[in-house]
Coordinates of C-alpha atoms and ligand atoms in Angstrom, one line a residue:
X1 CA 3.3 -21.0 -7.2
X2 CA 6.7 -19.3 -6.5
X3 CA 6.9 -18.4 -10.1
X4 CA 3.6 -17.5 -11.1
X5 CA 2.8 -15.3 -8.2
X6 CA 5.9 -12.8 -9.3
X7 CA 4.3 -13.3 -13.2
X8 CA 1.1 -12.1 -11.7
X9 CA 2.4 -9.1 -9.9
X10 CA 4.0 -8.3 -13.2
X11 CA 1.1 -8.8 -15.7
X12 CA -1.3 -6.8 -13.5
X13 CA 1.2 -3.8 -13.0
X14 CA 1.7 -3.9 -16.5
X15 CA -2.6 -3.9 -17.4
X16 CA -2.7 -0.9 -14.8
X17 CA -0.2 0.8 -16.1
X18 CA -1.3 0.2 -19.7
X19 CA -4.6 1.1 -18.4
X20 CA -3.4 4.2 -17.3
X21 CA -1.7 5.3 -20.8
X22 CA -4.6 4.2 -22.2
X23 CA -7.0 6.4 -20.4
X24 CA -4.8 9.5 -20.7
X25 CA -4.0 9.5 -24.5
X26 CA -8.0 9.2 -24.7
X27 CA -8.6 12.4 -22.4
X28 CA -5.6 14.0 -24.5
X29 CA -7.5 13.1 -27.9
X30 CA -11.2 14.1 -26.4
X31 CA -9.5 17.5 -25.4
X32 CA -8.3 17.5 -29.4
X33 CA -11.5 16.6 -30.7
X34 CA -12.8 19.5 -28.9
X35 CA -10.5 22.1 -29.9
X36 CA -10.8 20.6 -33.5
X37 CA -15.1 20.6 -33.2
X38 CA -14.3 24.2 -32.1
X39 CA -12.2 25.5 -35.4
X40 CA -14.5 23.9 -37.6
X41 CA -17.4 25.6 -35.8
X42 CA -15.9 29.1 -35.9
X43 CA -14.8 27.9 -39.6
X44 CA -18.7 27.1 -40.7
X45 CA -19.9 30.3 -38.9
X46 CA -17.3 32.7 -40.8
X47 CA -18.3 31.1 -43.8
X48 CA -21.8 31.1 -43.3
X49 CA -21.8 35.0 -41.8
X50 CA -20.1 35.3 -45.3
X51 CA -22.9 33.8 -47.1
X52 CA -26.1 35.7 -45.5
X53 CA -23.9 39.0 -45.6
X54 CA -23.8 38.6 -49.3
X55 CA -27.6 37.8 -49.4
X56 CA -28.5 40.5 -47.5
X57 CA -26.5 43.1 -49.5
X58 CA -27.9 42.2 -52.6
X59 CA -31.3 42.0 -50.7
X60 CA -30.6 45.4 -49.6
X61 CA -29.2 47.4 -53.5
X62 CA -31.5 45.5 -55.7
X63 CA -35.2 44.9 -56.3
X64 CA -36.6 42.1 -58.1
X65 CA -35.0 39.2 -60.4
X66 CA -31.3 39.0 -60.6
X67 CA -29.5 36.2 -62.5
X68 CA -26.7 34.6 -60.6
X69 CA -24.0 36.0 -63.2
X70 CA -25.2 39.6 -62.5
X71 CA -25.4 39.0 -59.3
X72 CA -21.7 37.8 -59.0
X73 CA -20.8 40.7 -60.9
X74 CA -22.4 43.2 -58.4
X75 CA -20.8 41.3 -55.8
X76 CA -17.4 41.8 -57.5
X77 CA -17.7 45.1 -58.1
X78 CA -19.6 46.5 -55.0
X79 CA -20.0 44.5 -51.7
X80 CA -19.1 46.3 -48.6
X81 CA -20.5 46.0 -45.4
X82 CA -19.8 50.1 -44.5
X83 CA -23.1 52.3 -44.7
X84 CA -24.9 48.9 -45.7
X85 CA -25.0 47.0 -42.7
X86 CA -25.2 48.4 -38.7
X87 CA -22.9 46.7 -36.1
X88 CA -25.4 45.3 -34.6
X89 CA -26.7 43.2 -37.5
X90 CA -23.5 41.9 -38.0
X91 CA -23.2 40.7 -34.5
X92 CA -26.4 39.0 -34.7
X93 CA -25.8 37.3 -38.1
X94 CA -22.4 35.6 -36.0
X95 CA -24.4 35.3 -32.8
X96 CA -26.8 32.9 -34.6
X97 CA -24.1 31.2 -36.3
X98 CA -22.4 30.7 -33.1
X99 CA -25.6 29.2 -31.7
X100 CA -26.1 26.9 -34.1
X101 CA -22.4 25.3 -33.6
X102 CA -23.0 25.7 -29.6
X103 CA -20.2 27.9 -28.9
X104 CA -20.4 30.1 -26.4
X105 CA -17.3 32.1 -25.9
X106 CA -17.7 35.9 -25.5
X107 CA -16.1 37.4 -29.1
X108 CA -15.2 40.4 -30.7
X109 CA -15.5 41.3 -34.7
X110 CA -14.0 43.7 -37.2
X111 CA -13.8 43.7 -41.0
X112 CA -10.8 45.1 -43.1
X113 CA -11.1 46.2 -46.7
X114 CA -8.2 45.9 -49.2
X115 CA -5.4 48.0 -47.4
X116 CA -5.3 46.1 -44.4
X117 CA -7.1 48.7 -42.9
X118 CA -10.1 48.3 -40.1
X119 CA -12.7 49.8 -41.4
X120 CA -15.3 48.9 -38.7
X121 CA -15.3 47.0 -35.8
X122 CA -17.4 45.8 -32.7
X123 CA -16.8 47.9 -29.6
X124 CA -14.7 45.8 -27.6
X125 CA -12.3 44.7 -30.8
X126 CA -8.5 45.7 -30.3
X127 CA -6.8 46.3 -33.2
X128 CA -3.7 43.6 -31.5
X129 CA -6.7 40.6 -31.7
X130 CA -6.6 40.9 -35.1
X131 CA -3.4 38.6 -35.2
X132 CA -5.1 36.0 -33.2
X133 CA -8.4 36.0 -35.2
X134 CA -10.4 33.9 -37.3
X135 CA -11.2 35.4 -41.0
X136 CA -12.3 35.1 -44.5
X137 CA -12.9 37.0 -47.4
X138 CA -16.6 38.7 -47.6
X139 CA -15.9 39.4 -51.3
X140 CA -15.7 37.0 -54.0
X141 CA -12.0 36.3 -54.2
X142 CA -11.8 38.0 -57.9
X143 CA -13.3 41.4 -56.6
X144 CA -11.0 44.4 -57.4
X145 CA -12.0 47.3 -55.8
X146 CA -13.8 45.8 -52.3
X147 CA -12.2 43.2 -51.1
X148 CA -13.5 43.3 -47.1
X149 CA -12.3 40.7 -44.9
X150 CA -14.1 39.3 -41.4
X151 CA -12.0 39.1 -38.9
X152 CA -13.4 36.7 -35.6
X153 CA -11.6 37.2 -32.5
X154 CA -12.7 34.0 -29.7
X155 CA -10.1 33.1 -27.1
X156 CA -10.9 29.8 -26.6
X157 CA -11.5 28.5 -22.7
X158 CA -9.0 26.2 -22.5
X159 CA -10.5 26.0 -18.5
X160 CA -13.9 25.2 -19.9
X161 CA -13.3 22.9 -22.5
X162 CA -11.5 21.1 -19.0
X163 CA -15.0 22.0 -17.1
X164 CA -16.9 20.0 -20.1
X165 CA -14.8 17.1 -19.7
X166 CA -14.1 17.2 -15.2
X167 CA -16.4 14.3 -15.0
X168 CA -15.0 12.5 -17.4
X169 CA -11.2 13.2 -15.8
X170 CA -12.3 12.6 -12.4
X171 CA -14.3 9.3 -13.1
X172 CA -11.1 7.9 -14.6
X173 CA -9.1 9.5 -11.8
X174 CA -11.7 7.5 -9.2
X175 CA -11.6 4.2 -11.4
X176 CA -7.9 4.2 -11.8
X177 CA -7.2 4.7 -7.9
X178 CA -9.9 1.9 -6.9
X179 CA -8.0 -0.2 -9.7
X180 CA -4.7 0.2 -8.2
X181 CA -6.1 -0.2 -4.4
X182 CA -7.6 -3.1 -5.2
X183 CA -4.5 -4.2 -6.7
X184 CA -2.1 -3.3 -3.8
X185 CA -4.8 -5.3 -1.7
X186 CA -4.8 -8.0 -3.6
X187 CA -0.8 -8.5 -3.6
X188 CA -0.4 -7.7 0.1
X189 CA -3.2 -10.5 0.4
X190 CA -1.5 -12.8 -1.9
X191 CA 2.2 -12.4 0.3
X192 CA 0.3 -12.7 3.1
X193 CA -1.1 -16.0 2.3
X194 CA 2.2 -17.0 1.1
X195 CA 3.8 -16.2 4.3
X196 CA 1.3 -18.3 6.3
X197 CA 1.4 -20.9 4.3
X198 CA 4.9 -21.1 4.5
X199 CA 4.6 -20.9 8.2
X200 CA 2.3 -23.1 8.6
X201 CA 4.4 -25.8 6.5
X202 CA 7.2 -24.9 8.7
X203 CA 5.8 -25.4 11.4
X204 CA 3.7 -28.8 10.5
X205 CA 7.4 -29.9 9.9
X206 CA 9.0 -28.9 13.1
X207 CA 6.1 -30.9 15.0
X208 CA 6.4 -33.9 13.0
X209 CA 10.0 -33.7 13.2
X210 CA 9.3 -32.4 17.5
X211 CA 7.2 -35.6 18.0
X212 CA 8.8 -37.8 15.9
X213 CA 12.3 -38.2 18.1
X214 CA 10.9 -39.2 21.2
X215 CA 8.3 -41.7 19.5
X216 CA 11.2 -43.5 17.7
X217 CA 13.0 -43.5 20.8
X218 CA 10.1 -44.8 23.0
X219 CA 9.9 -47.3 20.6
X220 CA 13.2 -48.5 20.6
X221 CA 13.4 -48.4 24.2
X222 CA 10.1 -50.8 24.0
X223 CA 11.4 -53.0 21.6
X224 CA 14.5 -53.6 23.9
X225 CA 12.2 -54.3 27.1
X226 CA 10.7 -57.0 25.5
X227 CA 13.8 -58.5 24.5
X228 CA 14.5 -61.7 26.3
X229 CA 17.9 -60.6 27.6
X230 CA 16.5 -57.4 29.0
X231 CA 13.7 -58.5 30.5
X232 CA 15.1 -60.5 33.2
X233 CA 17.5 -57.5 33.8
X234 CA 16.3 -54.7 36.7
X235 CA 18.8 -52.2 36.1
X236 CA 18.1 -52.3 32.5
X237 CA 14.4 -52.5 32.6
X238 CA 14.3 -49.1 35.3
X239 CA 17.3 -47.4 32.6
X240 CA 14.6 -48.3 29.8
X241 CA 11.4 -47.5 31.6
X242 CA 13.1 -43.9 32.8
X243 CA 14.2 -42.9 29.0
X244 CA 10.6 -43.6 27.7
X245 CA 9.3 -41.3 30.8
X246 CA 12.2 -38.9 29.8
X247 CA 10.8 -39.1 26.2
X248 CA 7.3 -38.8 27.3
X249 CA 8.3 -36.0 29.5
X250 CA 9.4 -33.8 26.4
X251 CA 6.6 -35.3 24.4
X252 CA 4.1 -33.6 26.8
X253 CA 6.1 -30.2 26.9
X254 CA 6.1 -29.6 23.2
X255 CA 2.6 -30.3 23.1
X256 CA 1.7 -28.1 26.3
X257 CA 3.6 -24.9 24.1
X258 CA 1.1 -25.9 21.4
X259 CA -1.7 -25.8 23.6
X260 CA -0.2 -22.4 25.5
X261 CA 0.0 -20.9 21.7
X262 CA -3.5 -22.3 20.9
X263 CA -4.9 -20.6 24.3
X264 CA -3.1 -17.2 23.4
X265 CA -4.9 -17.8 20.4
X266 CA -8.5 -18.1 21.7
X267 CA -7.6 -15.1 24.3
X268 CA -7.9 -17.2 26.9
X269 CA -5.2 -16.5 29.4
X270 CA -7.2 -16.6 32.8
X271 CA -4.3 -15.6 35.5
X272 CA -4.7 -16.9 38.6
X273 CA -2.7 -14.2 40.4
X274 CA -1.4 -14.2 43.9
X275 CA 0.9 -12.9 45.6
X276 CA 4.3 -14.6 44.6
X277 CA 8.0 -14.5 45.9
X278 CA 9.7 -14.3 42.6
X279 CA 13.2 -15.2 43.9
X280 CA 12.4 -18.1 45.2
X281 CA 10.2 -19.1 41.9
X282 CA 13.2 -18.0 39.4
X283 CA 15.8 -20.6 41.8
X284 CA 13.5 -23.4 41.5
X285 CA 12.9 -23.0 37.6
X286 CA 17.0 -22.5 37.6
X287 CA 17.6 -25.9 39.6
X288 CA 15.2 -27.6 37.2
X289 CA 18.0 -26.3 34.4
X290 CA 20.8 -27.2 35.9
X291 CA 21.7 -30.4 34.6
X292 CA 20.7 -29.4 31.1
X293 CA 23.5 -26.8 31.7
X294 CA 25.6 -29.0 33.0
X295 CA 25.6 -31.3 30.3
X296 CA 26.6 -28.3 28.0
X297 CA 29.4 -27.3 30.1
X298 CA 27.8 -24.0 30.5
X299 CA 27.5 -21.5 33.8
X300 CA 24.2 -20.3 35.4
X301 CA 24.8 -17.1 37.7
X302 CA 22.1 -15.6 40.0
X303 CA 22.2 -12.1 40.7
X304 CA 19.0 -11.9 42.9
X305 CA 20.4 -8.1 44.4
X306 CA 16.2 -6.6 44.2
X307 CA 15.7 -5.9 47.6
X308 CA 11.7 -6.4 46.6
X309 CA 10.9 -9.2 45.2
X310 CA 7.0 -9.7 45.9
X311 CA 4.9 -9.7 42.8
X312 CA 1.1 -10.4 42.0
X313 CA 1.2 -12.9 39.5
X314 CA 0.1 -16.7 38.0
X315 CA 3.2 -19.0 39.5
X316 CA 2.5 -21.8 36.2
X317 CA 2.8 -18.9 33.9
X318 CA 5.8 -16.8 35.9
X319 CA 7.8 -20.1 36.1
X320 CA 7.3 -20.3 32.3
X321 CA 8.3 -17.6 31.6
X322 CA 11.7 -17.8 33.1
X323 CA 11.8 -21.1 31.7
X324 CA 11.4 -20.6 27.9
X325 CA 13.8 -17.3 28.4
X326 CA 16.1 -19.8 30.0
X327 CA 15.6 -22.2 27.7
X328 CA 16.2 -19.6 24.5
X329 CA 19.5 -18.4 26.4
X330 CA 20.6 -22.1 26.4
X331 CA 19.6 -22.9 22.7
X332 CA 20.8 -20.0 21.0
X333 CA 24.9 -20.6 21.6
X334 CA 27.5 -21.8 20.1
X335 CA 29.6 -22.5 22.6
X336 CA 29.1 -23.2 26.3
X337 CA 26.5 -21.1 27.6
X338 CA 27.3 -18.3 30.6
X339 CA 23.8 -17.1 31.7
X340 CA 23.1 -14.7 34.4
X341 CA 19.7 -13.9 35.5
X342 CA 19.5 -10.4 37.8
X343 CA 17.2 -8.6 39.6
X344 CA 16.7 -5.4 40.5
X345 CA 13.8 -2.9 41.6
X346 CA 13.5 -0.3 38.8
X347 CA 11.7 2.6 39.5
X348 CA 7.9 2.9 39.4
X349 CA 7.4 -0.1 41.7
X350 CA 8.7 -2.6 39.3
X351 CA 10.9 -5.9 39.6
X352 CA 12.8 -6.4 36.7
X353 CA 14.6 -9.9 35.7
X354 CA 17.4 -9.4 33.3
X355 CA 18.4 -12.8 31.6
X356 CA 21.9 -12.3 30.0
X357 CA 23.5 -14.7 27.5
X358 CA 26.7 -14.9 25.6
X359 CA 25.4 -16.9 22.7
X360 CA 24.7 -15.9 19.0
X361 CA 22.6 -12.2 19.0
X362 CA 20.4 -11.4 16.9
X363 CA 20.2 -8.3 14.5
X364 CA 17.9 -5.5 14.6
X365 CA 15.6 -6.7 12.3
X366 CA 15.1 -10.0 13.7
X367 CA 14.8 -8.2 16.7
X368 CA 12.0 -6.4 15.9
X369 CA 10.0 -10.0 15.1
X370 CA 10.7 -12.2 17.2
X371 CA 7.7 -11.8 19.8
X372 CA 5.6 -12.7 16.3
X373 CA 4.2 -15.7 16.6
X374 CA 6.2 -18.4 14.5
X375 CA 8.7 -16.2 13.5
X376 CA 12.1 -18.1 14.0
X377 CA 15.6 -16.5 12.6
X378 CA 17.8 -18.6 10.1
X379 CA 20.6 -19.1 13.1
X380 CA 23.0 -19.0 11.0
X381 CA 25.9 -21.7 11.3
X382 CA 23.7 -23.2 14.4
X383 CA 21.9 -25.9 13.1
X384 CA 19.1 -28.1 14.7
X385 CA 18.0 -26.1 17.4
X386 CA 14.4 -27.2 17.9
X387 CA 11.7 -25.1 18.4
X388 CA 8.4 -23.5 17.3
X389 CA 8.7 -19.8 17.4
X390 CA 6.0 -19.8 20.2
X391 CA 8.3 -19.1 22.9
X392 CA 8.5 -15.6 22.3
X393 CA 5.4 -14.8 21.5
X394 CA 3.3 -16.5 24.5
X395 CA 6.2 -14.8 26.9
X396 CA 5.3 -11.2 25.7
X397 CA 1.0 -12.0 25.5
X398 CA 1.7 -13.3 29.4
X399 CA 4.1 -10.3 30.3
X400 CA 1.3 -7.9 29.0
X401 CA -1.6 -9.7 30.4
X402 CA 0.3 -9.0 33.9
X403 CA 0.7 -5.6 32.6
X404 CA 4.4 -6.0 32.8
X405 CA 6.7 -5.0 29.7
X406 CA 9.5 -6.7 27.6
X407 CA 12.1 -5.7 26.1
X408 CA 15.4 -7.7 24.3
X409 CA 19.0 -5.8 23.7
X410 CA 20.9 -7.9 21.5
X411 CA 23.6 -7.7 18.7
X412 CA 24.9 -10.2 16.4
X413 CA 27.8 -12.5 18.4
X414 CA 27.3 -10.6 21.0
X415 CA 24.8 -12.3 23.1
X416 CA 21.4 -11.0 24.1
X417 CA 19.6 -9.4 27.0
X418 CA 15.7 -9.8 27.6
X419 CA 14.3 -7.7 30.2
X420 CA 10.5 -8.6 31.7
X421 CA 9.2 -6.5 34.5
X422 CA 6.3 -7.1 36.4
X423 CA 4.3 -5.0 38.9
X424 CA 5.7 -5.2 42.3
X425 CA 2.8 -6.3 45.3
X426 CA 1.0 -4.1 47.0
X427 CA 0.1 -6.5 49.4
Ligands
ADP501 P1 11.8 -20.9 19.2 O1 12.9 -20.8 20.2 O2 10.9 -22.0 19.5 O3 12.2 -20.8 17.8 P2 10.9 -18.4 20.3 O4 9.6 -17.6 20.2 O5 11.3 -18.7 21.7 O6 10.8 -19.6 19.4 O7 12.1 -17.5 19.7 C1 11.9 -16.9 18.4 C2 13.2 -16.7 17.8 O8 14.0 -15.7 18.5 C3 14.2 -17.9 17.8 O9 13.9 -18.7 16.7 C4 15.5 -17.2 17.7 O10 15.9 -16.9 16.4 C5 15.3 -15.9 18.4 N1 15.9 -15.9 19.8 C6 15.1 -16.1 20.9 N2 15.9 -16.0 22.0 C7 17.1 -15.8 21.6 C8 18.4 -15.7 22.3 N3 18.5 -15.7 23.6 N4 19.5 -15.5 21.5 C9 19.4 -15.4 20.2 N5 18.2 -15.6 19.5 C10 17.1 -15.8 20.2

């Protein structure tokens, strides 16, 4: 999977873009087809104008039978178009030619006789088109005295040979652009899949691994109960029988942030709200802590300076959310933790709770996910700290549901600061 995915990404980019050169040599080659179809059109009707004007001459001088030797000889010796034929026959002799090959650009016409010289000419002709004309010889090529040349002046619509081709532009234009949507949809589909799968994985490991601890350990402690020495042994029996409550304890809590995730999920955070001292709330979640602080040497300080401290708000989920804050501020350290939780009334009726740690930060970018559900940073050089990357997530979707706020300052070393501020009572 890891290597065929990126082989995929590459194979399709490379159809598209293929696609793509593919698509505009063949709008390149239909606009040279038609320019070619175009000189080949003017080409016939010069040749053929050629051809009737000759006919028509000798139509015109001579009555009755001529052979075609004589008449190649008169033609020789004596075609010209001045005093023979009017303008306006001329034009319609090209005009039907034109017809015939369907083009239907305005033009302009004037014939030359063997100096070079215009010796009649449509109205419109300029004697400068006559570079950028189309011609041939009227005469036979081995005529002396008249040699008369036609002279074809067409600009070509370069615009309208576009206009005969827009649909064909813009339907490969509109093709091309669903192709690569599709595409683009298709690979942000595919990471995202990726992603979840990977977090999912991760976080079917982190259970097992969550879950399995305490079971070995209740285990173990079971075994020993049974044991003949042991079981005659009170002490030993209560020291047993409190570690498998200890274990079942923490058993209970990871599976209670499952659930909590699993409610968030479902959108089914009903709030019982009342009205709530939040000091006294924050003290009691901080005296559950202490011994877990203890045991890692570190310092809890309580700065509870808000002179209002009355908030309308569900105590289970309030006490959580100190809790897992806590809890974070505790995990994420290297060395002994210094924690100090602080209130204060900010303005619009607010009581904010700062919880300040001096443990490993967190960059910008991590910042920026963290409240995502399963998202966990790689802590660096801190290895094993448990967790599910709910935390986070179920403290913001509780925060909001309160319409409170959160907010995290943090840099890397430097420790981090997570803000939450709730409404203050009106009661
Ligand atoms: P968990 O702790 O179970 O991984 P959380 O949702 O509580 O999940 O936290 C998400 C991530 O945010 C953590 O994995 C960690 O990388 C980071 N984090 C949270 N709190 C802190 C903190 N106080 N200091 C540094 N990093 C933190």
């Amino acid at each position: 999977m890891k290597r065929i995915f990126p082989l995929i990404v590459v194979l399709i980019s490379l159809s598209v873009i293929g696609i793509l050169f593919i698509q505009m040599s063949w709008i390149n080659n239909a606009i040279k087809l038609k320019h070619d179809e175009f000189v080949k059109g003017v080409d016939n009707t010069l040749s053929k104008t050629r051809d009737v004007l000759q006919d028509r001459f000798i139509q015109k001088k001579y009555v009755g039978y001529m052979s075609a030797d004589s008449r190649q000889y008169e033609l020789k010796n004596n075609f010209t178009v001045m005093g023979v034929f009017t303008n306006q026959e001329i034009r319609d002799i090209i005009e039907q030619r034109l017809k015939e090959h369907n083009i239907k650009y305005k033009y302009e016409f004037c014939v030359t006789n063997i100096f070079n010289n215009i010796v009649f000419q449509s109205p419109g002709f300029q004697v400068t088109d006559i570079h950028n004309s189309y011609h041939i010889l009227l005469s036979p090529a081995d005529s002396y005295h008249s040699k008369e040349s036609l002279f074809l002046f067409i600009r070509e619509d370069k615009n309208q040979v576009l206009r005969d081709m827009a649909w064909m532009i813009v339907a490969s234009i509109v093709f091309t652009t669903i192709i690569i949507l599709a595409f683009s949809l298709t690979v942000r589909t595919l990471f995202n899949q990726k992603k979840l799968s990977e977090i999912k994985s991760d976080f079917i490991n982190n259970m097992t691994h969550e879950l399995k601890t305490p079971l070995a350990t209740i285990s173990l402690a079971i075994d020993a109960l049974t044991n003949e020495k042991v079981i005659h042994d009170v002490d030993k029996i209560k020291l047993y029988s409190s570690m498998i409550k200890e274990e079942n304890k923490r058993m209970n809590k990871q599976v209670e942030k499952i659930l909590q995730a699993a409610r968030l999920e479902k959108e089914e955070i009903k709030l019982n709200l009342q009205k709530l001292n939040a000091h006294q709330i924050i003290t009691k979640v901080t005296e559950n802590l202490s011994l877990q602080i203890q045991e890692k040497n570190g310092v809890l300080r309580l700065l509870l300076n808000a002179p209002m401290f009355s908030i309308e708000a569900d105590e289970v989920h309030f006490a959580n959310i100190i809790f897992n804050l806590l809890d974070n501020a505790m995990k994420y350290s290297n060395s002994a933790p210094y924690i100090e939780v602080e209130t204060l009334n900010g303005p619009n009726n607010l009581l904010s709770i700062r919880i300040k740690d001096n443990g490993i930060g967190m960059d910008k970018e991590t910042q920026g996910r963290i409240f995502e559900k399963f998202y966990r940073a790689h802590t660096g050089n801190l290895h094993n700290v448990k967790g599910f990357g709910l935390g986070l997530s179920y403290v913001k979707a509780i925060v909001e549901a309160h319409e409170g706020k959160i907010k995290v300052e943090s840099a890397p070393g430097k420790g981090s600061t997570f803000t939450v501020s709730f409404p203050l009572s009106e009661r």
